[in-house]
PDB file of C-alpha atoms and ligand atoms in Angstrom:
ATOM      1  CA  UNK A  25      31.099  -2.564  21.829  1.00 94.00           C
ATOM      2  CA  UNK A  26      33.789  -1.878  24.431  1.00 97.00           C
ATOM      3  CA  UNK A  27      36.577  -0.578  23.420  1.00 98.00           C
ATOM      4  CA  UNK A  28      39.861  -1.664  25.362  1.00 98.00           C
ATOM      5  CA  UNK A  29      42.602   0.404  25.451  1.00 98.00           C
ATOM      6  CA  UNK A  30      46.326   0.092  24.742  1.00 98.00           C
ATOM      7  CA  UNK A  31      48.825   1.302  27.605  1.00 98.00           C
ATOM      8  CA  UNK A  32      49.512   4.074  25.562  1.00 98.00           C
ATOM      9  CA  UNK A  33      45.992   5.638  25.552  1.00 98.00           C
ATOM     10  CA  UNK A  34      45.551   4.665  28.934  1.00 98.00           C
ATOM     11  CA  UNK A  35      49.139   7.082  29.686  1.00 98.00           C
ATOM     12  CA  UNK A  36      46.435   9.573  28.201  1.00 98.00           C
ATOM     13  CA  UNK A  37      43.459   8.785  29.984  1.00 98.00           C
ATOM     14  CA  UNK A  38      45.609   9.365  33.173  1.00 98.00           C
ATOM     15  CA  UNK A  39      46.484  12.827  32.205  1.00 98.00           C
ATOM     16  CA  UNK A  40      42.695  13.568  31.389  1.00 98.00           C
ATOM     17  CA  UNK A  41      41.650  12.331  34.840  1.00 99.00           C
ATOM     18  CA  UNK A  42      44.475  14.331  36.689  1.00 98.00           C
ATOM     19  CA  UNK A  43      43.341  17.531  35.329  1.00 99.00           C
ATOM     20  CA  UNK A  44      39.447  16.395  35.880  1.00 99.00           C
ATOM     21  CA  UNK A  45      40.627  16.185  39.599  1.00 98.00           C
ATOM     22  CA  UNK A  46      42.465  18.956  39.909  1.00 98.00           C
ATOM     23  CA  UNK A  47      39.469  20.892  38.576  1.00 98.00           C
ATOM     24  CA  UNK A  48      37.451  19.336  41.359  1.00 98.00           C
ATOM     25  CA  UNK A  49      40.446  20.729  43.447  1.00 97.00           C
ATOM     26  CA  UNK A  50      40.198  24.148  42.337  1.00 98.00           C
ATOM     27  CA  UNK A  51      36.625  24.583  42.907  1.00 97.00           C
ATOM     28  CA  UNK A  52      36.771  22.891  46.355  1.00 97.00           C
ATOM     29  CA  UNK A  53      38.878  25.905  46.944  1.00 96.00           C
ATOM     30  CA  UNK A  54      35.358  28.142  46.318  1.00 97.00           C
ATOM     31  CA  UNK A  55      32.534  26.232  47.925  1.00 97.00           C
ATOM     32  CA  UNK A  56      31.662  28.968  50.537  1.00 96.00           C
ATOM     33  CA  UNK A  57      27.687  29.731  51.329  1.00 98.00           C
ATOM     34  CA  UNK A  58      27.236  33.144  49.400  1.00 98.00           C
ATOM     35  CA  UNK A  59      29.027  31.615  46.221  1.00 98.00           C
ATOM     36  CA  UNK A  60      26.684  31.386  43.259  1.00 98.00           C
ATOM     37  CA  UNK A  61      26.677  27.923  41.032  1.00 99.00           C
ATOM     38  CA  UNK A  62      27.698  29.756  38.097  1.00 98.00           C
ATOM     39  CA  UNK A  63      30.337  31.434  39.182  1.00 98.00           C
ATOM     40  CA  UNK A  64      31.853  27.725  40.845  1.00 99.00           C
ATOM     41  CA  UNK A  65      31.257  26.648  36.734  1.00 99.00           C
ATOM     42  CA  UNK A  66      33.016  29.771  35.118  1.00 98.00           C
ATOM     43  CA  UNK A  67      35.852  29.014  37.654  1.00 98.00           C
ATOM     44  CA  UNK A  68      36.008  25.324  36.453  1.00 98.00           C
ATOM     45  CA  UNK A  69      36.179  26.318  32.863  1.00 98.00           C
ATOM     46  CA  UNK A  70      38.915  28.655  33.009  1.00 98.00           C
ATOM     47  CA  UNK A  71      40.810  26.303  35.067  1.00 98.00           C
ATOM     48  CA  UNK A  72      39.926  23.525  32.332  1.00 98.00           C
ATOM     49  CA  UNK A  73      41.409  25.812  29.544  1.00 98.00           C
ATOM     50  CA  UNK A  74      44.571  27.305  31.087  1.00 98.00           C
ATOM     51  CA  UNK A  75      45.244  23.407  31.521  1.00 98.00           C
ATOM     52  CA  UNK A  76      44.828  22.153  28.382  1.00 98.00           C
ATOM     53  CA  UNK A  77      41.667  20.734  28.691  1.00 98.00           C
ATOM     54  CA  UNK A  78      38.085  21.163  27.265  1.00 98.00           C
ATOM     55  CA  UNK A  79      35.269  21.308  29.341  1.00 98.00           C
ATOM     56  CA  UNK A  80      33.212  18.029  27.855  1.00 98.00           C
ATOM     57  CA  UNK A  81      30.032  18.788  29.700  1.00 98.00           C
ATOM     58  CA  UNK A  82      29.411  21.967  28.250  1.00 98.00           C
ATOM     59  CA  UNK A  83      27.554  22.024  24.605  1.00 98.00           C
ATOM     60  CA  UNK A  84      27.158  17.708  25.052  1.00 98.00           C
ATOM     61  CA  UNK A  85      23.754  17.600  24.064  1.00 98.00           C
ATOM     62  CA  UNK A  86      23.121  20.822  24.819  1.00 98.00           C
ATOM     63  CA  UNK A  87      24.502  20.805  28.327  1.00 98.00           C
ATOM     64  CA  UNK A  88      24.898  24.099  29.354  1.00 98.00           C
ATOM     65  CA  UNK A  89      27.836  23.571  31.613  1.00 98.00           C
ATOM     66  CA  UNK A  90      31.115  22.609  32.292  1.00 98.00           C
ATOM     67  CA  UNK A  91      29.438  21.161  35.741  1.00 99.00           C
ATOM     68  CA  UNK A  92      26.728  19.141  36.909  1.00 99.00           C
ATOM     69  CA  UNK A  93      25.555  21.087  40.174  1.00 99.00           C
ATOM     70  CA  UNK A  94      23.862  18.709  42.538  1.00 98.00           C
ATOM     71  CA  UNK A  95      22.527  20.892  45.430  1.00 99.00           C
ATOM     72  CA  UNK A  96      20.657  18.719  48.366  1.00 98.00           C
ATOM     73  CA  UNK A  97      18.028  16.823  46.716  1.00 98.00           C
ATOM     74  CA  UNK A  98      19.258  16.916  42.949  1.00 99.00           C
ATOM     75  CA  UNK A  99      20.534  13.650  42.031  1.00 98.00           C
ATOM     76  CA  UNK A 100      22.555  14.604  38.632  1.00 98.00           C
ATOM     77  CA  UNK A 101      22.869  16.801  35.655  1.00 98.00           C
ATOM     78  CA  UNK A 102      21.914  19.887  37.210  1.00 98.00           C
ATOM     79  CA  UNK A 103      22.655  23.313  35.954  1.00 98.00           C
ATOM     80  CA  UNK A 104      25.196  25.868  36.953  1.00 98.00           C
ATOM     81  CA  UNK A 105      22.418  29.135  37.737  1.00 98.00           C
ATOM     82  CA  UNK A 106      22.128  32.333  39.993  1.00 98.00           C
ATOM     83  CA  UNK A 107      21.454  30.082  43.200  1.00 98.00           C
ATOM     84  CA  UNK A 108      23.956  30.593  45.793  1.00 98.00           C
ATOM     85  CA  UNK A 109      25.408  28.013  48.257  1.00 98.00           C
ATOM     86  CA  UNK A 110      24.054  28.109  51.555  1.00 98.00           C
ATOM     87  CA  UNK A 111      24.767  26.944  54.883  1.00 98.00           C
ATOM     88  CA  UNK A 112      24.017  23.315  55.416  1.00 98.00           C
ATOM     89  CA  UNK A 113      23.493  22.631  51.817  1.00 98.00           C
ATOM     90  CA  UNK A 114      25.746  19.408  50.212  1.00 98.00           C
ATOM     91  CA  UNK A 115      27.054  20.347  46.509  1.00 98.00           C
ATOM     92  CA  UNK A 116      27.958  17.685  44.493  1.00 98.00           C
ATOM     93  CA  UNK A 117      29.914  18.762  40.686  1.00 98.00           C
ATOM     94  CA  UNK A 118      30.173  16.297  38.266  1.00 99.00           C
ATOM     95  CA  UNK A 119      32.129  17.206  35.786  1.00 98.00           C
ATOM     96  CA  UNK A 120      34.374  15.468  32.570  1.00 99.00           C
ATOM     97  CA  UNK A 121      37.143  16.827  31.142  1.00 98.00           C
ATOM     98  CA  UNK A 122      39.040  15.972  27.594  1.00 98.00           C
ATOM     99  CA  UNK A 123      42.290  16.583  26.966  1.00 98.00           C
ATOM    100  CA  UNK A 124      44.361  14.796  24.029  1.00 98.00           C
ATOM    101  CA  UNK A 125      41.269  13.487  22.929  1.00 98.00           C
ATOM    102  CA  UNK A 126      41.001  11.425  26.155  1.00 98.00           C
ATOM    103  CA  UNK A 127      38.029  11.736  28.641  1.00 98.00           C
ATOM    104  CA  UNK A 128      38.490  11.926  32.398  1.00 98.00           C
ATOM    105  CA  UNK A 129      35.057  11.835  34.674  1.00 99.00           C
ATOM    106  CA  UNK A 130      35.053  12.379  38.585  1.00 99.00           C
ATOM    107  CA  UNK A 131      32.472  13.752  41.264  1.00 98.00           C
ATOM    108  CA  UNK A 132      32.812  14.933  44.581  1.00 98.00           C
ATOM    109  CA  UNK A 133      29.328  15.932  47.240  1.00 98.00           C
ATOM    110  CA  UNK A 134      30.689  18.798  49.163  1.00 97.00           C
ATOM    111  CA  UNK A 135      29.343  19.932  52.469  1.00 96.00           C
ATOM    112  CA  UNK A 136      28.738  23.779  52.721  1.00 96.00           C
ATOM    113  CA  UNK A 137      29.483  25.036  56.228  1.00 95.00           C
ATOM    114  CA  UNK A 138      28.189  23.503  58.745  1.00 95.00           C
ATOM    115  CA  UNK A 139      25.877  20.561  57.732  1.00 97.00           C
ATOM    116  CA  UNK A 140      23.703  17.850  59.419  1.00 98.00           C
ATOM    117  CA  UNK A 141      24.866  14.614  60.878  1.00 97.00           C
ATOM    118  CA  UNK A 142      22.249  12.785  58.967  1.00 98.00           C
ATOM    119  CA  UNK A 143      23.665  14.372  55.356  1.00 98.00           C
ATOM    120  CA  UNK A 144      27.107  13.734  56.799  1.00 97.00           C
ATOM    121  CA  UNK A 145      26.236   9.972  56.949  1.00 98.00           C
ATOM    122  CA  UNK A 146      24.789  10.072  53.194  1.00 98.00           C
ATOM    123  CA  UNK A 147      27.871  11.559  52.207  1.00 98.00           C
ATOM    124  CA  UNK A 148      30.259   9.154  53.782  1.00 98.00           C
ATOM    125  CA  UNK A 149      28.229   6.112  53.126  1.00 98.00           C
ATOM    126  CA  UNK A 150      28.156   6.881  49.057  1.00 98.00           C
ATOM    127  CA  UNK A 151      31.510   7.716  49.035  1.00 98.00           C
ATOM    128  CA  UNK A 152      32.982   4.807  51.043  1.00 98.00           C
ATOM    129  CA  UNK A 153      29.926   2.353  48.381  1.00 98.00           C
ATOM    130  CA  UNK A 154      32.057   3.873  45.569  1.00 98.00           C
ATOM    131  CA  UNK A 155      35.203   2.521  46.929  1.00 98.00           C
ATOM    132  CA  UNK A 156      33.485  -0.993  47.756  1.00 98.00           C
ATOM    133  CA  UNK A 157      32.711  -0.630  44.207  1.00 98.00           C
ATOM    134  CA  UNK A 158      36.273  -0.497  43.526  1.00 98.00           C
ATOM    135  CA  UNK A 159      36.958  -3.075  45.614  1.00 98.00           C
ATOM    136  CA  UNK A 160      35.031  -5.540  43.794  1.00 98.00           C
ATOM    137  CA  UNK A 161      36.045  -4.709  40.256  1.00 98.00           C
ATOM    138  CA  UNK A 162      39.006  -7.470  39.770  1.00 98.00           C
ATOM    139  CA  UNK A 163      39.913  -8.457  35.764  1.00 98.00           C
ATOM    140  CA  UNK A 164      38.336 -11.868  35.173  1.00 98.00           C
ATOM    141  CA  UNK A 165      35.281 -10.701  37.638  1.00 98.00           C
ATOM    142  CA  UNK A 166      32.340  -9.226  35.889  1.00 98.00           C
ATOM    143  CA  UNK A 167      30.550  -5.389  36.205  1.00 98.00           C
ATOM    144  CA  UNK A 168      27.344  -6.966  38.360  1.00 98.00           C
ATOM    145  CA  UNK A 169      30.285  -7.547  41.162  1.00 98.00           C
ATOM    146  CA  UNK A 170      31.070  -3.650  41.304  1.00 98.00           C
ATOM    147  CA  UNK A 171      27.456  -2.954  40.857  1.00 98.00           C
ATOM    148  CA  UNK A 172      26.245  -5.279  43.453  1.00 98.00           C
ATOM    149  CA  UNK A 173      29.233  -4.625  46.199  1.00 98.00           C
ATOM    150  CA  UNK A 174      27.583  -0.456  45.506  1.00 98.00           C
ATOM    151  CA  UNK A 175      24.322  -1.818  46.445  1.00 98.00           C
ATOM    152  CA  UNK A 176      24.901  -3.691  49.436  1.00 98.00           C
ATOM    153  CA  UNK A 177      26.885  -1.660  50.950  1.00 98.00           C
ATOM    154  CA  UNK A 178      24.269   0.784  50.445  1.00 98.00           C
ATOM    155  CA  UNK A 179      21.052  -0.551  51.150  1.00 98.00           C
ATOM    156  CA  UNK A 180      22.075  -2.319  54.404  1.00 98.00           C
ATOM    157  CA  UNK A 181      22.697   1.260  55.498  1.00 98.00           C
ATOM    158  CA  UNK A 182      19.270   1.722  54.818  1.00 98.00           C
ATOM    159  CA  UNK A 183      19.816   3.891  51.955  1.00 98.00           C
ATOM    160  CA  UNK A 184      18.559   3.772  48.496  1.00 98.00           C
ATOM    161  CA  UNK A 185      20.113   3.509  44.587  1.00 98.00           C
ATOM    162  CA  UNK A 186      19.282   5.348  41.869  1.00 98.00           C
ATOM    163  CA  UNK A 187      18.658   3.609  39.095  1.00 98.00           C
ATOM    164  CA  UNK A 188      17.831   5.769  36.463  1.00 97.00           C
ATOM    165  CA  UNK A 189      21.318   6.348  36.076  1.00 97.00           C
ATOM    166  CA  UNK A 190      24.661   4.282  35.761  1.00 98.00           C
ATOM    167  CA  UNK A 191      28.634   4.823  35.862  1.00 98.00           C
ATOM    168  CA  UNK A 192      29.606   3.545  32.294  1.00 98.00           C
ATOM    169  CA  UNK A 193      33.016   2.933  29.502  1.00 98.00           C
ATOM    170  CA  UNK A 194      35.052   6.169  29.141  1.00 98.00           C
ATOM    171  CA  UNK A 195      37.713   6.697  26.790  1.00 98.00           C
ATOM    172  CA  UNK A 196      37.639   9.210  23.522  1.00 98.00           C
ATOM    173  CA  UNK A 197      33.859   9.408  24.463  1.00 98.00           C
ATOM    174  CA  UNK A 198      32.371   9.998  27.701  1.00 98.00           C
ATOM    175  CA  UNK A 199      29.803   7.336  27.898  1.00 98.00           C
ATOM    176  CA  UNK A 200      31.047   4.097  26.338  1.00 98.00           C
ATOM    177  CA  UNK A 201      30.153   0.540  26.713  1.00 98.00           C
ATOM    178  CA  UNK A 202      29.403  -1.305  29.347  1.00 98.00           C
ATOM    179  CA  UNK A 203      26.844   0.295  31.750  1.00 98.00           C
ATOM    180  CA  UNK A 204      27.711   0.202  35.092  1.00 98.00           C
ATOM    181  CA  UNK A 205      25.428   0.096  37.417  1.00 98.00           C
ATOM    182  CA  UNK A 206      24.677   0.534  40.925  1.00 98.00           C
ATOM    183  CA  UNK A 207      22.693  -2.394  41.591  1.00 98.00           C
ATOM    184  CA  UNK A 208      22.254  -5.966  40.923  1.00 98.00           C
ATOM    185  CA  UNK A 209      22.802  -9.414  41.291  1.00 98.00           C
ATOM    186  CA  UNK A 210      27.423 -10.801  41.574  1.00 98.00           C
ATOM    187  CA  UNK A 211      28.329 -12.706  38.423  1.00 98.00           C
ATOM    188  CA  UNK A 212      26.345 -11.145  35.602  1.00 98.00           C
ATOM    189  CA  UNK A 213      27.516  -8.123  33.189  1.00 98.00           C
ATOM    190  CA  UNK A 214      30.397  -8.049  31.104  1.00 98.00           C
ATOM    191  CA  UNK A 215      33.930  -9.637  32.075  1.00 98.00           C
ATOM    192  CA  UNK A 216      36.417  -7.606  33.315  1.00 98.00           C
ATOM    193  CA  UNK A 217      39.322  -7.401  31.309  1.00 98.00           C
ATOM    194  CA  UNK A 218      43.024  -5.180  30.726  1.00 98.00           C
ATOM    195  CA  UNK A 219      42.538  -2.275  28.458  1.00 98.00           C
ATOM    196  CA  UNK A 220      39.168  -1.270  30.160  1.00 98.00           C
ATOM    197  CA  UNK A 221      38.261   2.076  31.357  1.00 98.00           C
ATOM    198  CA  UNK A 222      35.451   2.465  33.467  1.00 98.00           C
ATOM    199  CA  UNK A 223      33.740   4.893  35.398  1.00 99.00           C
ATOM    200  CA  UNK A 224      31.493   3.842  38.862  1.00 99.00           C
ATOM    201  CA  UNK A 225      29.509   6.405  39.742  1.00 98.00           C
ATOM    202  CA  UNK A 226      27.119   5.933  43.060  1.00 98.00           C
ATOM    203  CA  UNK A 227      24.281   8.091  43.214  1.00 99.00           C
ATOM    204  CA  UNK A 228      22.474   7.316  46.616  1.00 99.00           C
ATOM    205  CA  UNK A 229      19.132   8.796  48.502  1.00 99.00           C
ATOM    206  CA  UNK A 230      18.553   8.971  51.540  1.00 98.00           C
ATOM    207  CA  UNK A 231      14.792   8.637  51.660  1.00 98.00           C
ATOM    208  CA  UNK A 232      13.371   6.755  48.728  1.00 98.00           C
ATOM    209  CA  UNK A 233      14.834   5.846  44.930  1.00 98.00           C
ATOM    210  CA  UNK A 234      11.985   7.495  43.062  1.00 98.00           C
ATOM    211  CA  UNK A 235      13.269  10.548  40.811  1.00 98.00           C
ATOM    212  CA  UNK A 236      11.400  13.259  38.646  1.00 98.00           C
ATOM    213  CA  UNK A 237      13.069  14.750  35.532  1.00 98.00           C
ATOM    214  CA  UNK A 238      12.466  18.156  35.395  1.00 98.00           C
ATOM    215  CA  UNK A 239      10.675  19.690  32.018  1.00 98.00           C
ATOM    216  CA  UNK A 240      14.275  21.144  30.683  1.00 98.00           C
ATOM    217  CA  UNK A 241      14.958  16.981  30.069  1.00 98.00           C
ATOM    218  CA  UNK A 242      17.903  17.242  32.377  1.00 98.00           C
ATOM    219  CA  UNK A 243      17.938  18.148  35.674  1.00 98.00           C
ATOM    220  CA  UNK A 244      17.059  14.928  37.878  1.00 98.00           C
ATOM    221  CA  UNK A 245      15.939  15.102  41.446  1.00 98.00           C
ATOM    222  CA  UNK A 246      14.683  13.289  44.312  1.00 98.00           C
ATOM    223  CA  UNK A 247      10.605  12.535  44.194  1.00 98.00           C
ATOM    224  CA  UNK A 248      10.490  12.965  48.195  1.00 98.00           C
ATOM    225  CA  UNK A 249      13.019  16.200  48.036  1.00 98.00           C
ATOM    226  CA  UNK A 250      14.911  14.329  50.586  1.00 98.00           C
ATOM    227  CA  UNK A 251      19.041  14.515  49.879  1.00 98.00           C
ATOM    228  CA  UNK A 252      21.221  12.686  47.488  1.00 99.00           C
ATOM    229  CA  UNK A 253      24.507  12.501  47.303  1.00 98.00           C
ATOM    230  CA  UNK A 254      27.068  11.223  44.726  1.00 98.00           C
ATOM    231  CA  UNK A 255      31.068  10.491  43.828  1.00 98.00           C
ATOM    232  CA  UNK A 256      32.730   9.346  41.054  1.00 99.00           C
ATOM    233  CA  UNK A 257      36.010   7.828  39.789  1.00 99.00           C
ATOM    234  CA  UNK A 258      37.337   6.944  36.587  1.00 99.00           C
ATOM    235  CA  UNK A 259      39.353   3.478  36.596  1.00 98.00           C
ATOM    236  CA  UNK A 260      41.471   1.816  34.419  1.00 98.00           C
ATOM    237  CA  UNK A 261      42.474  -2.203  34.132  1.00 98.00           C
ATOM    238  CA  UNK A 262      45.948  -2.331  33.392  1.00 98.00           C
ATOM    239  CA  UNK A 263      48.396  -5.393  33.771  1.00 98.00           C
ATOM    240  CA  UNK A 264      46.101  -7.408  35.672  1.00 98.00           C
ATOM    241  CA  UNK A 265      45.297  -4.504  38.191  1.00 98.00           C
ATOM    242  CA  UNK A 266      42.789  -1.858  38.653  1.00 98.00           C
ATOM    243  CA  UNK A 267      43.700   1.193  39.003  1.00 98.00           C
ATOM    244  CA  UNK A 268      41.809   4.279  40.482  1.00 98.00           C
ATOM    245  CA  UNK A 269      43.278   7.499  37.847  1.00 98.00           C
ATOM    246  CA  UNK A 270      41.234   9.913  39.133  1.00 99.00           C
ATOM    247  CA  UNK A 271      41.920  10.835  43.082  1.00 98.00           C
ATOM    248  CA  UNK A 272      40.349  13.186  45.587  1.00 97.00           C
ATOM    249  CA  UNK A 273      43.658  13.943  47.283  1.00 96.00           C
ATOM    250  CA  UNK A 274      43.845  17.440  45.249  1.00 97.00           C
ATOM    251  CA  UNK A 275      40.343  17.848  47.073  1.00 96.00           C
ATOM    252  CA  UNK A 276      41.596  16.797  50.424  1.00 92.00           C
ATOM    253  CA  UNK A 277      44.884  19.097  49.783  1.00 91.00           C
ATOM    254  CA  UNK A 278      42.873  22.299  49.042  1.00 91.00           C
ATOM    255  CA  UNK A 279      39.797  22.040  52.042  1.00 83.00           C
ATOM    256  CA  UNK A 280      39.837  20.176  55.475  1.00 72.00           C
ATOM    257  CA  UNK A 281      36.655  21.294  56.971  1.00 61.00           C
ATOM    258  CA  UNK A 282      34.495  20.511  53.503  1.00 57.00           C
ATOM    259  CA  UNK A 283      36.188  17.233  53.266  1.00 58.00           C
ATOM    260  CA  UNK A 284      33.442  14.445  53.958  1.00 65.00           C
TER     261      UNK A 284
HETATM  262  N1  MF3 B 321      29.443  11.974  35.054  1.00 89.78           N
HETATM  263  C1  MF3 B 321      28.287  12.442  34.337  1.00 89.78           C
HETATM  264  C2  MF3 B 321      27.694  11.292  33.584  1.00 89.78           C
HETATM  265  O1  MF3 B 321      28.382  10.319  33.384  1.00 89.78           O
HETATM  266  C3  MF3 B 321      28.671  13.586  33.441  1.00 89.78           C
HETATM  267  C4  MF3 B 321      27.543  14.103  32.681  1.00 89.78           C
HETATM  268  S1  MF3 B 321      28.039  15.467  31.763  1.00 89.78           S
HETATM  269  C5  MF3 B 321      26.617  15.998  30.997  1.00 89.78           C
HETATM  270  O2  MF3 B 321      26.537  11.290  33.224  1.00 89.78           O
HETATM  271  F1  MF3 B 321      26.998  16.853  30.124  1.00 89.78           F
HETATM  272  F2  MF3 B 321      25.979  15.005  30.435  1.00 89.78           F
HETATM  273  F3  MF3 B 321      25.852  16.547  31.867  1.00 89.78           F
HETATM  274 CO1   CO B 322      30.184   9.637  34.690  1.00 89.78          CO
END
């Protein structure tokens, strides 16, 4: 069931995605090689609390994290640990915050130091697919649009989709109806309508789509250990418009040279 929300929860909604980007903000501040993954999550946390907001990844199913760490070839869900950034790595954090009892989502692939042309590329390729995605999603147009617009632009860039894993409904919960994926045919899916929230989420290899789960049931990676990279945004259909509520700009304000 999707549930569509009023204006008034989507007033809330905003406020939940703010703080999930100014948390992306924050830690954009820290991505340095030498920085440990942990330390990036206990920085996220704090910066959660002192705003208000709980840090929804941590405890959800046993998650143990307030981010998703995504270093090089791990796709999503990885966990904060000991490693430490290096040069030439890509980071992605994927993280989801809840404040009011309203869940904001966002992701952002980082580059640390100096990094290759070709992971440069991946980078800016997924996160101009997510704003195709965007693009596509118009209210009376249907979820296969978004996923499909992802997918083109993707694949004719010789890249490849994950499809384990989807963008999906947000609202008091973090995964809510529909599913949204990342591929797939124009003109299928649910109808876009006001009062959705939605979240599109491109997660994009460079070599092949194949993925291995590791044995802790979470952490997801690329078969060919070639890298993946991924952003997110959470959306909301209001008066016949979509609009984006999370942003990257708090991103963009705190780094330059890390800014894909
Ligand atoms: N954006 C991620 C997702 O939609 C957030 C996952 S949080 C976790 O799957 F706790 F499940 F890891
Ligand atoms: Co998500």
């Amino acid at each position: 069931m999707i549930y569509l929300k009023t204006p008034e929860e989507i007033e809330r909604m905003r406020a939940a995605a703010t703080l999930v980007s100014q948390t992306l903000g924050e830690i954009a501040r820290w991505v340095e090689p030498g920085i440990s993954t942990r330390r990036i999550d206990t920085i996220a946390r704090e910066f959660m609390r002192d705003n208000g907001g709980r840090p929804a990844c941590l405890g959800y199913h046993g998650f143990p994290g307030a981010l998703c760490v995504e270093v090089n070839d791990m796709i999503v869900h990885g966990f904060p640990s000991d490693y430490e950034l290096r040069d030439g790595d890509i980071v992605g954090f994927d993280t989801v915050v809840e404040k009011d009892g309203f869940m904001g989502d966002s992701c952002y692939t980082f580059a640390v130091g100096e990094i290759s042309p070709e992971k440069k590329a991946l980078c800016r390729t997924t996160k101009e697919s997510l704003y195709e995605g965007i693009r596509a999603c118009r209210v009376g147009g249907r979820i296969g649009d978004i996923a499909n617009a992802v997918q083109t632009y993707c694949e004719r860039r010789n890249y490849s989709i994950v499809r384990e894993m989807c963008g999906h409904g947000i609202g008091r919960s973090m995964h809510e109806e529909p599913e949204v994926p990342n591929y797939g045919r124009r003109g299928i899916g649910p109808v876009i309508r006001n009062g959705m929230c939605i979240c599109i989420e491109p997660m994009v290899n460079m070599g092949s789509r194949n993925v291995v789960i590791a044995r802790n049931g979470w952490e997801c990676s690329t078969r060919d250990h070639k890298p993946s990279a991924h952003y997110e945004h959470t959306l909301a259909i209001i008066n016949d418009e979509v609009e984006i509520l999370t942003t990257f700009d708090y991103i963009h304000a705190a780094i330059t040279d890390k800014f894909i």
